[in-house]
Short mmCIF file of C-alpha atoms in Angstrom, two decimals:
data_model
loop_
_atom_site.label_atom_id
_atom_site.label_comp_id
_atom_site.label_asym_id
_atom_site.label_seq_id
_atom_site.Cartn_x
_atom_site.Cartn_y
_atom_site.Cartn_z
CA ASP A 238 88.56 109.63 99.29
CA LEU A 239 86.84 106.72 97.54
CA ASN A 240 88.86 107.09 94.34
CA LYS A 241 92.15 106.75 96.24
CA VAL A 242 90.84 103.61 97.95
CA ALA A 243 89.65 102.19 94.60
CA PHE A 244 93.05 102.85 93.02
CA ARG A 245 95.06 101.48 95.95
CA PHE A 246 93.14 98.20 96.10
CA LYS A 247 92.24 97.87 92.42
CA ASP A 248 91.75 94.31 91.19
CA LYS A 249 94.14 92.96 88.59
CA GLU A 250 92.73 93.24 85.07
CA ARG A 251 93.23 91.02 82.04
CA PRO A 252 96.39 92.25 80.27
CA ARG A 253 94.81 92.52 76.81
CA GLY A 254 91.90 94.69 77.96
CA TYR A 255 94.05 96.74 80.35
CA THR A 256 96.69 97.64 77.75
CA SER A 257 94.00 98.61 75.26
CA LYS A 258 92.29 100.81 77.86
CA VAL A 259 95.55 102.50 78.92
CA ALA A 260 96.53 103.11 75.30
CA GLY A 261 93.20 104.87 74.78
CA LEU A 262 93.73 107.02 77.87
CA LEU A 263 97.00 108.32 76.41
CA HIS A 264 94.84 110.54 74.19
CA TYR A 265 93.64 112.38 77.29
CA TYR A 266 96.42 112.18 79.91
CA PRO A 267 100.19 112.61 79.92
CA LEU A 268 102.24 109.40 80.04
CA GLU A 269 103.38 109.91 83.66
CA GLU A 270 99.74 110.26 84.86
CA VAL A 271 97.93 107.74 82.67
CA LEU A 272 97.73 104.83 85.16
CA ALA A 273 96.17 106.84 87.98
CA ALA A 274 94.54 109.73 86.13
CA GLU A 275 91.00 108.32 86.24
CA TYR A 276 91.27 107.81 90.01
CA LEU A 277 93.46 110.50 91.55
CA LEU A 278 92.87 114.22 91.29
CA GLU A 279 96.22 115.70 92.32
CA GLU A 280 95.39 119.37 91.89
CA PHE A 281 92.37 121.36 93.04
CA ARG A 282 91.41 123.82 90.29
CA PRO A 283 88.54 126.12 91.35
CA ASP A 284 89.06 128.13 88.14
CA LEU A 285 88.09 125.07 86.06
CA ILE A 286 85.06 124.42 88.27
CA GLN A 287 83.94 128.04 87.78
CA MET A 288 84.52 127.79 84.01
CA VAL A 289 82.16 124.79 83.82
CA LEU A 290 79.57 126.48 86.07
CA ASP A 291 79.67 129.55 83.83
CA LYS A 292 78.69 127.36 80.89
CA LEU A 293 75.63 125.96 82.69
CA ARG A 294 73.27 128.63 81.43
CA PRO A 295 69.81 128.30 79.83
CA GLU A 296 71.09 129.79 76.55
CA HIS A 297 73.59 126.90 76.24
CA VAL A 298 71.12 124.08 76.91
CA ARG A 299 70.07 121.41 74.46
CA VAL A 300 66.96 119.46 75.43
CA ALA A 301 66.22 116.10 73.82
CA VAL A 302 62.75 114.61 74.20
CA VAL A 303 62.28 111.07 72.92
CA SER A 304 58.81 109.56 72.71
CA LYS A 305 56.58 107.63 70.33
CA SER A 306 53.92 110.24 71.04
CA PHE A 307 55.71 112.59 68.60
CA GLU A 308 55.15 110.25 65.66
CA GLY A 309 53.87 112.22 62.69
CA GLN A 310 55.08 115.56 64.16
CA THR A 311 58.64 115.33 62.85
CA ASP A 312 60.05 117.04 59.76
CA LYS A 313 63.57 115.55 59.39
CA GLU A 314 65.15 112.15 59.01
CA GLU A 315 68.53 111.08 60.41
CA GLU A 316 70.76 109.98 57.52
CA TRP A 317 72.18 106.66 58.78
CA TYR A 318 69.31 104.96 60.60
CA GLY A 319 66.36 106.88 59.19
CA THR A 320 65.22 108.08 62.63
CA GLN A 321 62.52 110.74 62.40
CA TYR A 322 63.16 113.94 64.38
CA LYS A 323 62.44 117.63 64.64
CA GLN A 324 64.63 120.51 65.79
CA GLU A 325 63.30 123.77 67.13
CA ALA A 326 64.65 126.68 69.15
CA ILE A 327 63.58 127.13 72.74
CA ASP A 328 61.29 130.12 73.10
CA ASP A 329 62.98 133.28 74.48
CA GLU A 330 60.32 133.60 77.18
CA VAL A 331 61.15 130.09 78.42
CA LEU A 332 64.87 130.90 78.50
CA LYS A 333 64.18 134.09 80.49
CA LYS A 334 62.05 132.15 82.95
CA TRP A 335 64.78 129.54 83.41
CA ALA A 336 67.44 132.24 83.82
CA SER A 337 65.49 133.97 86.61
CA ALA A 338 64.55 130.79 88.51
CA ASP A 339 65.25 130.66 92.24
CA ILE A 340 67.60 128.16 93.82
CA ASN A 341 65.83 124.86 94.48
CA GLY A 342 66.22 123.95 98.17
CA LYS A 343 65.85 120.26 97.35
CA PHE A 344 69.29 120.20 95.73
CA LYS A 345 71.79 119.63 98.52
CA LEU A 346 75.09 117.87 98.97
CA PRO A 347 74.64 114.46 100.59
CA MET A 348 75.50 113.86 104.23
CA LYS A 349 78.98 112.60 104.97
CA ASN A 350 79.16 108.85 104.39
CA GLU A 351 80.29 107.35 107.69
CA PHE A 352 80.96 103.98 106.04
CA ILE A 353 83.91 105.17 103.95
CA PRO A 354 86.94 103.41 105.45
CA THR A 355 89.88 105.35 106.81
CA SER A 356 91.93 102.53 108.34
CA PHE A 357 93.28 99.72 106.20
CA GLU A 358 95.15 97.85 108.88
CA ILE A 359 95.14 94.11 108.31
CA TYR A 360 94.58 92.17 111.51
CA PRO A 361 96.86 89.20 112.15
CA LEU A 362 95.44 85.84 111.13
CA GLU A 363 93.84 83.67 113.78
CA LYS A 364 95.67 80.55 114.85
CA ASP A 365 94.33 77.67 112.76
CA PRO A 366 91.76 79.75 110.81
CA PRO A 367 88.80 77.78 109.44
CA PRO A 368 89.18 76.88 105.73
CA ILE A 369 85.62 78.00 104.92
CA PRO A 370 83.46 80.93 106.08
CA THR A 371 81.91 80.55 109.52
CA LEU A 372 78.36 81.61 110.42
CA ILE A 373 78.75 84.35 113.02
CA LYS A 374 75.21 85.69 113.26
CA ALA A 375 71.72 84.62 112.26
CA SER A 376 68.63 86.68 113.04
CA GLY A 377 65.11 85.29 112.83
CA SER A 378 61.82 87.08 112.40
CA ASN A 379 61.11 86.72 116.13
CA PRO A 380 63.49 88.96 118.11
CA ALA A 381 62.94 86.88 121.26
CA SER A 382 64.26 83.77 119.51
CA ASN A 383 67.59 85.43 118.85
CA PRO A 384 68.99 87.56 121.68
CA PRO A 385 71.15 90.52 120.69
CA PRO A 386 74.84 89.72 120.28
CA PRO A 387 77.37 90.79 122.91
CA PRO A 388 79.13 94.15 122.47
CA ALA A 389 81.29 94.29 119.35
CA PRO A 390 84.58 92.49 119.93
CA PRO A 391 87.83 93.22 118.13
CA PRO A 392 87.38 92.08 114.50
CA ILE A 393 89.77 89.14 114.79
CA LYS A 394 87.75 87.44 117.54
CA VAL A 395 84.33 87.95 115.97
CA VAL A 396 84.00 84.33 114.80
CA SER A 397 84.04 82.73 118.22
CA LEU A 398 81.74 85.18 120.05
CA PHE A 399 78.47 84.84 118.11
CA THR A 400 76.23 81.81 118.19
CA THR A 401 73.10 80.93 116.26
CA LYS A 402 69.93 79.39 117.72
CA ALA A 403 68.32 77.95 114.61
CA ASP A 404 68.64 77.81 110.86
CA THR A 405 65.42 79.78 110.29
CA ALA A 406 67.08 83.17 109.97
CA MET A 407 65.91 86.13 107.93
CA SER A 408 69.53 87.24 107.72
CA LYS A 409 72.88 85.55 108.20
CA VAL A 410 76.40 86.88 108.52
CA TRP A 411 79.34 84.69 107.59
CA PHE A 412 83.01 85.51 108.17
CA LYS A 413 86.30 84.35 106.75
CA GLN A 414 89.41 86.44 106.95
CA ASP A 415 91.36 86.83 103.72
CA ASP A 416 94.32 84.50 104.18
CA LYS A 417 95.48 84.59 100.55
CA PHE A 418 95.73 88.18 99.32
CA PHE A 419 95.64 90.04 102.70
CA LEU A 420 93.51 92.88 101.36
CA PRO A 421 90.99 94.96 103.35
CA LYS A 422 88.05 93.95 101.17
CA ALA A 423 84.66 92.42 101.87
CA CYS A 424 82.46 90.28 99.70
CA LEU A 425 78.76 91.03 100.22
CA ASN A 426 75.96 88.92 98.74
CA PHE A 427 72.28 89.76 99.11
CA GLU A 428 69.33 87.60 98.17
CA PHE A 429 65.78 88.96 98.39
CA PHE A 430 62.78 86.62 98.34
#
């Protein structure tokens, strides 16, 4: 569960902002749950899910359309900023049509994300680890100029097994094991030209 991972390895926040945020959350969560409430769902409540689904009906909808093309077609003015607007009821025929609509086959749950981590084991540090990240793979635009790497080694030995042919790569992979905080995190930077 991504929320559990996010909570477990959450970065430290600035005390002033964090205390203000937690104080605000006390309006919504009991004291004993306030630190983890936004991350961890401890209880599965299908009755609450059904209650929300029951409210998702055409007769409960409010549609807001914002466009400059409606200029001159409004009949009200918002009291604080003077924004022009118009309110009108949705036609009963439209509501009936929406209520009798078939299920749209394009709406589906996404496939299972195979990249969500399940193991958070920290590998032992290498002997004499390099002080800066090491280039472990560079791939150029010509596949022949960069042969495929050997089969994936255990993560701790990855630095010494890859070599690079030239500094004309379309992509590069650098590696440095966390030797300060010992957290299972990665830092990914992408530049597109």
